[in-house]
Short mmCIF file of C-alpha atoms in Angstrom, two decimals:
data_model
loop_
_atom_site.label_atom_id
_atom_site.label_comp_id
_atom_site.label_asym_id
_atom_site.label_seq_id
_atom_site.Cartn_x
_atom_site.Cartn_y
_atom_site.Cartn_z
CA MET H 1 0.10 0.24 0.05
CA ARG H 2 3.21 2.32 0.83
CA ILE H 3 4.40 1.82 -2.14
CA ARG H 4 1.58 2.65 -4.03
CA LYS H 5 0.67 6.24 -2.35
CA ARG H 6 4.55 6.61 -3.23
CA HIS H 7 4.14 6.02 -7.15
CA ILE H 8 0.97 8.31 -7.52
CA ALA H 9 2.72 10.92 -6.02
CA LEU H 10 5.44 10.40 -8.17
CA ILE H 11 3.64 10.75 -11.35
CA VAL H 12 1.77 13.37 -10.30
CA TYR H 13 4.88 15.00 -10.08
CA PHE H 14 6.28 14.36 -13.58
CA VAL H 15 2.61 15.50 -14.83
CA LEU H 16 3.11 19.16 -13.16
CA LEU H 17 6.62 18.56 -14.71
CA PHE H 18 5.34 18.02 -18.26
CA ILE H 19 2.45 20.68 -18.59
CA PRO H 20 4.93 23.51 -19.35
CA ILE H 21 6.44 21.44 -22.11
CA TYR H 22 3.07 20.40 -23.27
CA TRP H 23 1.99 23.55 -23.78
CA MET H 24 5.31 24.96 -25.70
CA ILE H 25 4.48 21.92 -27.78
CA ILE H 26 0.98 22.70 -28.86
CA THR H 27 1.81 26.57 -28.60
CA SER H 28 4.17 25.45 -31.78
CA LEU H 29 1.32 23.63 -33.27
CA LYS H 30 -1.13 25.98 -33.49
CA THR H 31 -1.81 29.05 -35.99
CA ASP H 32 -0.79 32.55 -34.71
CA ASN H 33 -4.63 33.60 -34.75
CA GLU H 34 -5.43 30.71 -32.48
CA ILE H 35 -2.55 31.30 -29.88
CA LEU H 36 -3.85 34.72 -29.82
CA LYS H 37 -7.29 34.64 -29.89
CA GLU H 38 -7.99 32.62 -26.74
CA LEU H 39 -7.25 29.65 -24.44
CA THR H 40 -7.28 26.36 -26.21
CA PHE H 41 -5.87 22.98 -24.58
CA PHE H 42 -5.11 21.56 -27.95
CA PRO H 43 -4.63 23.07 -31.48
CA HIS H 44 -7.92 23.27 -33.40
CA GLU H 45 -6.35 23.98 -36.61
CA LEU H 46 -3.04 21.34 -36.77
CA THR H 47 0.13 23.25 -38.24
CA PHE H 48 3.41 22.84 -39.09
CA LYS H 49 3.88 25.82 -40.24
CA ASN H 50 6.28 27.01 -37.87
CA TYR H 51 8.64 24.00 -37.57
CA VAL H 52 8.82 24.79 -42.08
CA GLU H 53 9.63 27.97 -41.42
CA ILE H 54 12.79 26.97 -38.96
CA PHE H 55 13.88 24.24 -40.95
CA THR H 56 13.63 26.16 -44.43
CA ASN H 57 15.49 29.05 -43.08
CA PRO H 58 19.24 29.14 -43.45
CA PHE H 59 19.66 31.36 -40.30
CA TRP H 60 18.03 28.98 -38.32
CA ARG H 61 19.41 25.89 -39.26
CA ALA H 62 23.07 27.41 -39.04
CA SER H 63 22.09 28.46 -35.53
CA PHE H 64 21.63 24.86 -34.37
CA ALA H 65 24.62 23.54 -35.94
CA ASN H 66 26.64 26.11 -34.29
CA SER H 67 25.02 25.25 -30.66
CA LEU H 68 25.79 21.70 -30.97
CA THR H 69 29.61 22.66 -32.47
CA TYR H 70 30.42 24.35 -29.38
CA VAL H 71 28.84 21.59 -26.81
CA PHE H 72 30.24 19.09 -28.72
CA LEU H 73 33.39 20.93 -28.42
CA ASN H 74 33.17 22.04 -24.89
CA VAL H 75 32.39 18.06 -23.57
CA VAL H 76 35.66 16.75 -25.22
CA ILE H 77 38.04 19.44 -23.72
CA THR H 78 36.17 19.07 -20.42
CA LEU H 79 36.69 15.37 -20.15
CA MET H 80 40.04 15.66 -21.44
CA VAL H 81 41.29 17.97 -18.65
CA ALA H 82 38.95 17.01 -16.17
CA VAL H 83 39.80 12.79 -16.14
CA PRO H 84 43.40 13.12 -15.27
CA GLY H 85 42.57 16.21 -12.77
CA ALA H 86 39.62 14.34 -10.85
CA TYR H 87 42.51 11.39 -10.68
CA ALA H 88 44.85 13.45 -9.02
CA PHE H 89 42.05 14.70 -6.61
CA SER H 90 40.75 11.19 -6.03
CA ARG H 91 44.15 9.31 -5.28
CA TRP H 92 46.85 11.78 -3.64
CA LYS H 93 45.98 13.75 -1.05
CA PHE H 94 48.59 16.78 -1.27
CA ARG H 95 49.16 20.25 0.50
CA GLY H 96 46.46 22.71 -0.36
CA GLY H 97 44.20 19.85 -2.41
CA HIS H 98 41.50 20.79 -0.29
CA HIS H 99 41.50 24.29 -0.88
CA LEU H 100 42.34 24.11 -4.60
CA PHE H 101 39.29 21.21 -4.89
CA PHE H 102 36.71 23.95 -3.72
CA TRP H 103 38.51 26.87 -5.29
CA LEU H 104 37.48 25.36 -8.63
CA LEU H 105 34.02 25.03 -7.88
CA THR H 106 34.11 28.79 -6.94
CA ASN H 107 34.26 29.63 -10.44
CA ARG H 108 30.93 28.67 -11.24
CA MET H 109 30.14 30.72 -8.90
CA ALA H 110 31.20 33.68 -11.06
CA PRO H 111 27.72 35.36 -12.81
CA ALA H 112 28.22 35.25 -16.23
CA ALA H 113 27.30 38.89 -16.46
CA VAL H 114 30.56 39.58 -14.67
CA PHE H 115 32.55 38.23 -16.99
CA MET H 116 31.10 39.23 -20.06
CA VAL H 117 33.26 42.07 -20.82
CA PRO H 118 36.45 40.68 -20.09
CA PHE H 119 35.64 37.57 -22.24
CA THR H 120 34.45 39.61 -24.98
CA GLU H 121 38.04 41.27 -24.73
CA LEU H 122 40.51 38.20 -24.27
CA TYR H 123 38.86 36.27 -26.97
CA TYR H 124 39.06 39.37 -29.19
CA ILE H 125 42.76 39.38 -28.63
CA LEU H 126 43.17 35.30 -28.87
CA HIS H 127 40.87 36.52 -32.65
CA LEU H 128 38.49 33.54 -31.45
CA TYR H 129 35.61 36.19 -31.12
CA ASP H 130 32.67 34.91 -32.80
CA THR H 131 33.65 31.70 -33.59
CA CYS H 132 32.63 28.15 -32.09
CA TRP H 133 35.77 27.70 -30.07
CA ALA H 134 35.32 30.81 -28.21
CA VAL H 135 31.99 29.53 -26.82
CA ALA H 136 33.28 26.38 -26.19
CA LEU H 137 36.49 27.76 -23.99
CA ALA H 138 33.88 30.26 -21.99
CA HIS H 139 32.09 27.32 -21.23
CA CYS H 140 34.89 25.52 -19.47
CA LEU H 141 34.67 27.90 -17.34
CA PHE H 142 31.71 26.47 -15.12
CA ASN H 143 31.70 22.75 -16.75
CA ILE H 144 35.22 22.06 -15.56
CA PRO H 145 35.21 22.38 -11.84
CA LEU H 146 31.44 20.74 -12.03
CA ALA H 147 33.23 17.50 -13.91
CA ILE H 148 36.06 17.29 -11.89
CA TRP H 149 33.51 17.21 -8.76
CA ILE H 150 31.28 14.31 -9.93
CA LEU H 151 34.31 12.51 -11.38
CA GLU H 152 35.78 12.99 -8.35
CA GLY H 153 33.31 10.87 -6.63
CA PHE H 154 32.99 8.29 -8.85
CA MET H 155 36.95 7.48 -8.51
CA SER H 156 37.00 7.43 -4.81
CA GLY H 157 34.30 5.04 -5.20
CA ILE H 158 36.69 2.73 -6.80
CA PRO H 159 38.63 0.85 -4.51
CA ARG H 160 42.94 2.28 -4.72
CA GLU H 161 44.13 -1.46 -4.40
CA ILE H 162 42.33 -1.83 -8.01
CA ASP H 163 45.30 0.35 -9.24
CA GLU H 164 47.96 -0.75 -7.17
CA THR H 165 47.03 -4.55 -8.30
CA ALA H 166 47.50 -3.29 -11.80
CA PHE H 167 50.80 -1.79 -11.30
CA ILE H 168 51.78 -5.40 -9.67
CA ASP H 169 50.78 -7.03 -12.90
CA GLY H 170 53.18 -4.66 -14.95
CA TYR H 171 50.75 -2.37 -16.65
CA THR H 172 52.64 1.02 -17.37
CA PHE H 173 50.32 3.76 -16.16
CA PRO H 174 48.55 4.47 -19.66
CA GLN H 175 47.89 0.78 -20.03
CA PHE H 176 46.31 0.91 -16.95
CA PHE H 177 44.22 3.72 -17.36
CA ARG H 178 43.56 2.39 -21.07
CA LYS H 179 42.63 -1.06 -19.88
CA VAL H 180 41.72 -1.25 -16.10
CA PHE H 181 40.18 2.23 -15.31
CA PHE H 182 38.81 3.61 -18.13
CA PRO H 183 35.95 0.93 -18.65
CA LEU H 184 35.51 0.98 -14.68
CA ILE H 185 34.65 4.63 -14.60
CA GLY H 186 32.94 4.62 -18.14
CA PRO H 187 29.42 4.96 -16.34
CA GLY H 188 31.07 8.39 -14.50
CA ILE H 189 31.85 9.43 -17.75
CA GLY H 190 28.62 9.23 -19.21
CA VAL H 191 26.65 11.06 -16.51
CA THR H 192 29.87 13.81 -16.60
CA ALA H 193 29.14 14.32 -20.04
CA PHE H 194 25.23 14.51 -19.49
CA PHE H 195 25.92 17.52 -17.27
CA CYS H 196 28.20 19.05 -18.70
CA PHE H 197 26.13 18.56 -22.28
CA THR H 198 23.44 20.01 -20.43
CA PHE H 199 25.03 23.39 -18.83
CA SER H 200 26.97 24.26 -22.20
CA TRP H 201 23.64 23.89 -23.78
CA VAL H 202 21.10 25.96 -21.63
CA GLU H 203 23.86 28.87 -20.97
CA LEU H 204 22.84 32.17 -22.62
CA ILE H 205 24.61 35.01 -21.71
CA LEU H 206 28.42 34.10 -22.67
CA ALA H 207 27.20 32.38 -25.88
CA LYS H 208 25.24 35.52 -26.48
CA ALA H 209 28.31 37.96 -25.55
CA LEU H 210 30.90 36.39 -27.69
CA THR H 211 28.97 35.39 -30.88
CA VAL H 212 27.98 38.13 -33.50
CA THR H 213 26.95 36.75 -36.81
CA ASN H 214 29.23 33.56 -37.76
CA ALA H 215 28.62 31.54 -34.79
CA LYS H 216 25.59 32.48 -33.30
CA PRO H 217 23.87 29.83 -31.48
CA ALA H 218 20.24 28.72 -31.46
CA VAL H 219 19.47 30.04 -27.61
CA VAL H 220 20.53 33.64 -29.21
CA GLN H 221 18.42 32.97 -32.16
CA LEU H 222 15.57 32.52 -29.91
CA THR H 223 15.49 35.95 -28.08
CA VAL H 224 15.93 37.78 -31.51
CA GLY H 225 12.10 37.55 -31.90
CA ILE H 226 10.87 38.99 -29.05
CA GLY H 227 10.10 42.35 -28.77
CA ALA H 228 10.35 43.43 -32.29
CA GLU H 229 6.92 42.92 -34.07
CA GLY H 230 4.81 41.14 -31.67
CA VAL H 231 5.92 38.19 -30.23
CA LYS H 232 6.04 34.92 -32.35
CA TRP H 233 4.81 32.32 -30.10
CA GLY H 234 4.18 29.68 -32.42
CA LEU H 235 7.80 30.13 -33.98
CA LEU H 236 9.35 30.81 -30.64
CA ALA H 237 7.39 27.37 -29.30
CA ALA H 238 8.61 25.31 -32.09
CA ALA H 239 12.71 26.61 -31.95
CA GLY H 240 12.19 26.07 -28.31
CA PHE H 241 10.82 22.23 -28.53
CA LEU H 242 13.70 21.91 -31.17
CA THR H 243 16.27 22.96 -28.58
CA ILE H 244 15.23 20.16 -26.15
CA ILE H 245 15.35 17.62 -29.11
CA PRO H 246 19.50 17.01 -29.19
CA GLY H 247 19.44 16.84 -25.57
CA ALA H 248 16.72 14.00 -25.48
CA ILE H 249 18.63 12.39 -27.61
CA VAL H 250 21.93 12.24 -25.68
CA VAL H 251 19.71 11.08 -22.42
CA TYR H 252 18.21 8.60 -24.19
CA PHE H 253 21.66 7.39 -25.07
CA VAL H 254 23.26 7.70 -21.84
CA ARG H 255 20.22 6.87 -20.11
CA ASN H 256 21.86 3.01 -19.46
CA TYR H 257 24.76 4.69 -18.04
CA MET H 258 23.23 7.02 -16.06
CA ALA H 259 21.36 4.42 -13.96
CA LYS H 260 24.44 2.30 -13.88
CA GLY H 261 26.74 5.04 -13.32
CA PHE H 262 24.59 6.44 -10.26
CA ALA H 263 24.51 3.22 -8.67
CA LEU H 264 28.47 3.06 -9.21
CA GLY H 265 29.43 6.40 -7.93
CA ARG H 266 28.44 8.99 -4.80
CA VAL H 267 28.81 11.63 -7.59
CA MET T 1 54.03 10.91 -5.84
CA LYS T 2 52.94 14.50 -4.62
CA ASN T 3 54.48 16.03 -7.69
CA ARG T 4 52.77 13.56 -9.95
CA ALA T 5 49.28 14.86 -8.31
CA TRP T 6 49.86 18.53 -9.93
CA PHE T 7 51.40 16.83 -13.16
CA PHE T 8 47.70 15.65 -14.07
CA LEU T 9 46.35 18.86 -12.65
CA ILE T 10 48.55 21.25 -14.83
CA PRO T 11 45.82 20.71 -17.88
CA ALA T 12 42.70 21.73 -15.51
CA LEU T 13 44.43 24.43 -14.15
CA VAL T 14 45.89 26.18 -17.19
CA LEU T 15 42.37 26.55 -18.92
CA MET T 16 40.71 27.38 -15.63
CA SER T 17 43.38 30.24 -15.36
CA ILE T 18 42.94 31.62 -18.44
CA SER T 19 39.00 31.67 -18.29
CA ALA T 20 38.64 32.54 -14.74
CA PHE T 21 42.06 34.45 -13.14
CA VAL T 22 42.42 36.48 -16.12
CA PRO T 23 38.51 37.99 -16.30
CA LEU T 24 38.78 38.22 -12.57
CA MET T 25 42.00 40.54 -12.98
CA THR T 26 40.07 42.46 -15.55
CA VAL T 27 37.05 42.84 -13.52
CA ILE T 28 39.06 43.88 -10.37
CA ASN T 29 41.24 46.18 -12.50
CA TYR T 30 37.73 48.19 -13.77
CA SER T 31 36.70 48.07 -10.49
CA LEU T 32 39.42 51.01 -9.49
CA HIS T 33 38.52 53.06 -12.24
CA TYR T 34 36.05 55.38 -13.10
CA ILE T 35 35.17 54.20 -16.69
CA PHE T 36 32.60 55.88 -19.00
CA SER T 37 32.27 55.41 -22.63
CA GLY T 38 34.66 56.80 -25.18
CA SER T 39 36.86 58.55 -22.20
CA ALA T 40 40.37 57.24 -20.80
CA PRO T 41 39.77 55.41 -17.52
CA THR T 42 40.97 57.63 -14.65
CA PHE T 43 42.00 55.30 -11.41
CA VAL T 44 39.51 56.32 -8.44
CA GLY T 45 40.52 53.50 -5.80
CA PHE T 46 37.70 52.18 -3.65
CA GLU T 47 34.99 55.25 -5.07
CA ASN T 48 33.12 52.80 -6.99
CA TYR T 49 32.86 50.48 -4.03
CA VAL T 50 31.67 53.28 -1.61
CA GLU T 51 29.21 54.18 -4.34
CA VAL T 52 27.78 50.79 -4.76
CA LEU T 53 27.27 50.58 -0.76
CA ARG T 54 25.39 53.64 -0.78
CA ASP T 55 23.14 52.64 -3.70
CA PRO T 56 19.63 51.54 -2.71
CA THR T 57 19.12 49.53 -5.79
CA PHE T 58 21.92 47.60 -4.99
CA TRP T 59 20.93 46.38 -1.24
CA GLY T 60 17.44 46.25 -2.54
CA ALA T 61 18.91 43.45 -5.36
CA LEU T 62 20.58 41.85 -2.71
CA THR T 63 18.15 41.19 -0.30
CA ARG T 64 15.58 40.35 -2.85
CA GLN T 65 18.47 37.97 -4.37
CA LEU T 66 19.07 36.29 -0.50
CA CYS T 67 15.56 35.87 0.28
CA PHE T 68 15.12 33.63 -3.24
CA SER T 69 18.16 31.76 -2.92
CA LEU T 70 17.21 30.61 0.41
CA MET T 71 13.63 29.80 -0.69
CA VAL T 72 14.86 27.89 -3.80
CA LEU T 73 17.30 26.08 -1.26
CA LEU T 74 14.33 25.32 1.10
CA VAL T 75 12.08 23.70 -1.09
CA GLU T 76 14.35 22.36 -3.92
CA ILE T 77 16.46 20.14 -1.45
CA PRO T 78 13.83 18.49 0.52
CA LEU T 79 11.16 18.15 -2.45
CA GLY T 80 14.56 16.68 -4.66
CA ILE T 81 15.30 14.09 -2.12
CA MET T 82 11.57 13.08 -1.65
CA ILE T 83 11.31 12.77 -5.30
CA ALA T 84 14.56 10.30 -5.70
CA MET T 85 13.14 8.33 -2.54
CA ALA T 86 9.92 7.45 -4.58
CA MET T 87 11.70 6.16 -7.63
CA PRO T 88 12.10 2.88 -8.58
CA ARG T 89 15.71 1.26 -8.15
CA GLN T 90 15.61 -0.60 -11.42
CA GLY T 91 14.37 -1.61 -14.73
CA ALA T 92 12.72 0.25 -17.58
CA ALA T 93 10.56 2.04 -15.05
CA LEU T 94 13.93 3.96 -13.50
CA ALA T 95 15.09 4.35 -17.33
CA VAL T 96 11.98 6.27 -17.62
CA CYS T 97 12.28 8.42 -14.68
CA LEU T 98 16.06 9.03 -15.64
CA VAL T 99 15.09 10.58 -18.96
CA MET T 100 11.71 12.73 -17.62
CA LEU T 101 13.95 14.09 -14.97
CA GLY T 102 16.61 14.91 -17.79
CA ILE T 103 14.59 16.50 -19.86
CA PRO T 104 13.68 19.83 -18.14
CA LEU T 105 17.17 20.57 -17.43
CA LEU T 106 18.02 20.40 -21.43
CA ILE T 107 15.72 23.55 -21.71
CA PRO T 108 17.79 26.53 -22.34
CA TYR T 109 17.61 28.85 -19.80
CA ASN T 110 15.59 31.57 -22.12
CA VAL T 111 13.53 29.11 -23.39
CA VAL T 112 12.02 28.57 -20.17
CA GLY T 113 11.47 32.26 -19.60
CA ILE T 114 9.57 32.23 -23.12
CA ILE T 115 7.70 28.81 -22.33
CA TRP T 116 6.35 31.06 -19.00
CA ARG T 117 5.81 34.31 -20.28
CA LEU T 118 3.42 32.45 -22.89
CA PHE T 119 2.56 30.53 -19.91
CA THR T 120 1.27 33.60 -18.04
CA GLN T 121 0.42 36.10 -20.81
CA ALA T 122 -2.64 37.90 -19.97
CA SER T 123 -5.18 36.87 -22.03
CA ILE T 124 -4.15 33.62 -23.51
CA GLY T 125 -1.83 32.38 -20.91
CA VAL T 126 -2.47 28.96 -18.75
CA VAL T 127 -1.92 30.58 -15.20
CA PRO T 128 -3.89 33.88 -15.50
CA GLY T 129 -7.00 31.61 -17.00
CA PHE T 130 -6.74 29.26 -13.80
CA PHE T 131 -6.89 32.07 -11.06
CA ARG T 132 -9.68 33.41 -12.56
CA LEU T 133 -11.61 30.51 -11.64
CA PHE T 134 -11.13 31.43 -7.96
CA ASP T 135 -11.59 35.36 -8.87
CA TYR T 136 -8.22 36.08 -8.82
CA SER T 137 -6.90 38.80 -11.21
CA TYR T 138 -3.14 37.38 -11.54
CA SER T 139 -0.38 39.28 -13.78
CA VAL T 140 3.09 39.18 -13.66
CA ALA T 141 3.37 42.24 -15.39
CA LEU T 142 1.49 44.30 -12.78
CA ASN T 143 1.39 42.73 -9.52
CA PRO T 144 5.08 42.96 -7.75
CA VAL T 145 3.79 39.92 -5.48
CA ASP T 146 2.92 37.50 -8.57
CA ALA T 147 6.20 38.22 -10.60
CA PRO T 148 8.81 37.01 -7.80
CA VAL T 149 6.47 34.18 -7.08
CA THR T 150 6.28 32.96 -10.68
CA ILE T 151 10.07 33.21 -10.97
CA PHE T 152 10.52 31.00 -8.06
CA VAL T 153 7.88 28.15 -9.33
CA LEU T 154 9.51 28.33 -12.65
CA ASP T 155 12.92 27.86 -10.79
CA VAL T 156 11.72 24.88 -8.81
CA TRP T 157 9.98 23.51 -12.04
CA HIS T 158 13.43 23.88 -14.06
CA TRP T 159 16.09 22.86 -11.25
CA THR T 160 14.02 20.44 -8.62
CA PRO T 161 15.02 17.35 -11.45
CA LEU T 162 18.65 18.24 -10.97
CA VAL T 163 18.42 17.39 -7.08
CA ALA T 164 16.70 14.32 -7.57
CA LEU T 165 19.08 12.96 -10.14
CA LEU T 166 21.93 14.12 -7.89
CA SER T 167 20.33 12.50 -4.52
CA PHE T 168 19.11 9.25 -6.64
CA ALA T 169 22.64 8.81 -7.44
CA GLY T 170 23.80 9.22 -3.84
CA LEU T 171 20.65 6.82 -2.79
CA GLN T 172 21.80 4.37 -5.12
CA ALA T 173 25.58 4.01 -3.90
CA ILE T 174 23.92 3.41 0.07
CA PRO T 175 24.54 -0.60 0.26
CA ASP T 176 21.05 -2.36 1.04
CA ALA T 177 22.98 -3.96 4.43
CA TYR T 178 22.62 -0.67 6.13
CA TYR T 179 18.75 -0.87 5.74
CA GLN T 180 18.68 -4.49 6.38
CA ALA T 181 20.66 -3.75 9.76
CA ALA T 182 18.38 -0.68 10.24
CA GLN T 183 15.20 -2.98 9.93
CA ILE T 184 16.54 -5.58 12.32
CA ASP T 185 17.23 -3.01 15.15
CA GLY T 186 13.68 -2.03 14.69
CA ALA T 187 14.33 1.16 13.44
CA SER T 188 11.29 3.51 12.34
CA THR T 189 11.05 4.91 9.04
CA TRP T 190 11.93 8.75 9.99
CA LYS T 191 15.08 7.03 11.95
CA THR T 192 16.05 5.05 9.14
CA PHE T 193 16.04 8.23 6.83
CA ARG T 194 17.74 10.40 9.68
CA TYR T 195 20.67 8.19 10.71
CA VAL T 196 21.31 5.51 7.88
CA THR T 197 19.97 7.76 4.51
CA LEU T 198 20.64 11.40 5.21
CA PRO T 199 24.49 10.82 6.74
CA LYS T 200 24.67 8.62 3.39
CA LEU T 201 23.72 11.19 1.21
CA LYS T 202 25.98 14.40 2.52
CA PRO T 203 28.75 14.27 0.13
CA VAL T 204 25.56 14.40 -2.74
CA LEU T 205 24.14 17.01 -0.88
CA ILE T 206 27.02 19.38 -0.34
CA LEU T 207 27.38 19.57 -4.36
CA ALA T 208 23.57 19.87 -4.72
CA VAL T 209 23.17 22.56 -1.95
CA LEU T 210 26.39 24.53 -3.43
CA LEU T 211 25.08 23.95 -7.17
CA ARG T 212 21.51 25.50 -6.59
CA PHE T 213 22.92 28.08 -4.28
CA MET T 214 25.47 29.53 -6.98
CA ASP T 215 22.85 28.99 -9.55
CA SER T 216 20.08 30.66 -8.14
CA PHE T 217 22.32 33.19 -7.47
CA LYS T 218 23.01 33.60 -11.31
CA ILE T 219 19.17 33.60 -12.18
CA TYR T 220 19.06 36.33 -15.43
CA ALA T 221 17.20 35.28 -18.43
CA GLU T 222 14.30 33.82 -17.19
CA PRO T 223 13.40 37.14 -15.14
CA LEU T 224 14.61 39.12 -18.14
CA LEU T 225 12.46 37.47 -20.26
CA LEU T 226 9.52 37.11 -18.15
CA THR T 227 9.28 40.88 -17.15
CA GLY T 228 12.35 42.41 -17.85
CA GLY T 229 12.97 42.70 -14.11
CA GLY T 230 9.55 44.27 -13.32
CA PRO T 231 7.08 45.54 -12.39
CA GLY T 232 9.17 48.22 -10.45
CA ASN T 233 12.29 46.16 -9.35
CA SER T 234 10.37 43.65 -8.13
CA THR T 235 12.53 40.64 -9.89
CA THR T 236 15.82 42.73 -10.61
CA PHE T 237 17.72 39.84 -9.10
CA PHE T 238 21.65 40.45 -8.57
CA SER T 239 22.72 39.50 -12.38
CA LEU T 240 20.18 41.60 -13.47
CA HIS T 241 21.24 44.33 -11.74
CA VAL T 242 25.32 43.81 -12.78
CA ALA T 243 24.30 43.34 -16.31
CA ARG T 244 22.03 46.65 -16.71
CA LYS T 245 24.89 48.79 -15.40
CA ALA T 246 27.65 46.82 -17.51
CA GLU T 247 25.34 47.08 -20.81
CA SER T 248 25.02 51.12 -20.17
CA TYR T 249 29.02 50.98 -19.92
CA GLU T 250 29.23 51.76 -16.20
CA LEU T 251 31.85 49.31 -16.19
CA GLY T 252 33.55 50.43 -12.69
CA TYR T 253 30.43 50.82 -10.86
CA ALA T 254 29.65 47.04 -12.56
CA GLY T 255 33.16 45.42 -11.53
CA ALA T 256 32.58 46.99 -8.23
CA VAL T 257 29.18 45.01 -7.67
CA SER T 258 30.83 41.92 -9.63
CA ILE T 259 33.61 41.94 -7.00
CA ILE T 260 31.22 42.10 -3.99
CA TYR T 261 28.57 39.61 -5.54
CA LEU T 262 31.53 37.40 -6.06
CA PHE T 263 32.70 37.57 -2.40
CA ILE T 264 28.97 37.40 -1.30
CA VAL T 265 28.59 33.81 -2.99
CA ILE T 266 31.86 32.70 -1.99
CA MET T 267 31.51 33.53 1.44
CA PHE T 268 28.45 31.69 1.60
CA SER T 269 29.10 28.90 -0.36
CA PHE T 270 32.13 28.09 1.87
CA VAL T 271 30.01 28.32 5.12
CA PHE T 272 27.65 25.96 3.50
CA PHE T 273 30.69 24.20 2.55
CA GLN T 274 32.34 23.37 5.58
CA ALA T 275 28.63 23.63 7.84
CA MET T 276 27.80 20.60 5.94
CA THR T 277 31.03 18.60 5.74
CA ASN T 278 31.51 19.31 9.45
CA ILE T 279 27.94 17.90 10.38
CA GLY T 280 27.53 14.55 11.69
CA LYS T 281 31.05 13.99 11.83
CA GLY T 282 30.91 14.01 15.43
CA GLU T 283 28.15 11.32 15.33
CA GLN T 284 29.97 9.15 13.43
CA GLN T 285 32.99 8.77 15.71
#
């Protein structure tokens, strides 16, 4: 009986969670007339006009490509530096390590609004301004600390004896990493990649400040339509829905990793 | 051996110092100068800081922000734990739950703002329509209470899944043996939760509290899109205040606010971090 009650609560929660998303989807399928006329709970006049407009517009297509590019670059860079970093924190206690660990996370605290102007100047000097690389590197500011914190948890969950046995068996460090350690933390890396993907994908302020035209991402393209000549709700809703899809695909593929990864570590 | 640790950390530290240290130094430099577009910056020492501390809009934004962040923690952390505990432990149902929890997290901040703006539009939105049933004229654009409450609900909606996901990870890592032992000892449900689950969740909860605190302090796009910080200043949270100053090229003032902001967030986070790390240390011994 208790289990039943718990599940009902969970289902109610998920329904509430999905009402705004449902609303966005049905809005994207309505005509502008219907949206502005009255409150309707499902589209009376089903239309795919909004989606067609997005898919045929080269600016929209380019913006989605840009978003995917910098998010991918960011996840790769983050994992490349965070995996060794987290290994160091999980395996060795060194002077100042505890404080360094906390300091890393403090970088996440910096409000993007604070770093907007200096970042613009920095990437201008580095000739990276208005490229996907600028955004990918800027997002490292908050993704590397998070990745190190999450991975450290996973790695600390793996007994140190495994390392020692491998070295006694004659593995060199790179061999040990590739053949023994990497498969063990695979799920942890999956979970970390998911979180990095998420935070880079949803970030707006830095992505907006560091791009003008060439690398303009979808999140920025989305705010363009607001304010000018009345809001095009249908179009915005359709674009908004499309921004969820790549992420949903990623979640779908890492879901088993997530379940396994979560079972493995303390995060 | 110890030097090897630093060797592994070098890539991360190099990247972090480029993307964190350099901009931070720039901001500190701004905060000590009087800068207005066009004219050359003049060094003014701490005058910008004095100006910020005398500015009532700064104190307004700070109070509003602190109330908001604490409310967010008080609601999202317990709710997240409850959801995580209600989730199935394995099988297809678990995969479905994980995917569903992941989806709200993947919606960009400004899309969240757009969804909720549509949701709360005066004549076409669901929320005003719902409140009309109770004869309450809800309006984010006019009512200075409705607007921040809406932002709060929006944040709970958007980010509780993150707490739930993290808590779930923590729960999964607790061996069944602990619960069996608690059952044999005849511990009540509450006592099991208090003395077995909660202490074991601690590392995850530290991360969840810190992340939610910091990120709620950064809230920007949602109030901007929902009401532009209004009505009045009722949803002008800290980032919005800084961004307004930076956008009007008052870089000296913006720099000073930023440094104060960073100081406040780091201080609070450090207190949370220390407090949560130390809680329960006595009990375990």
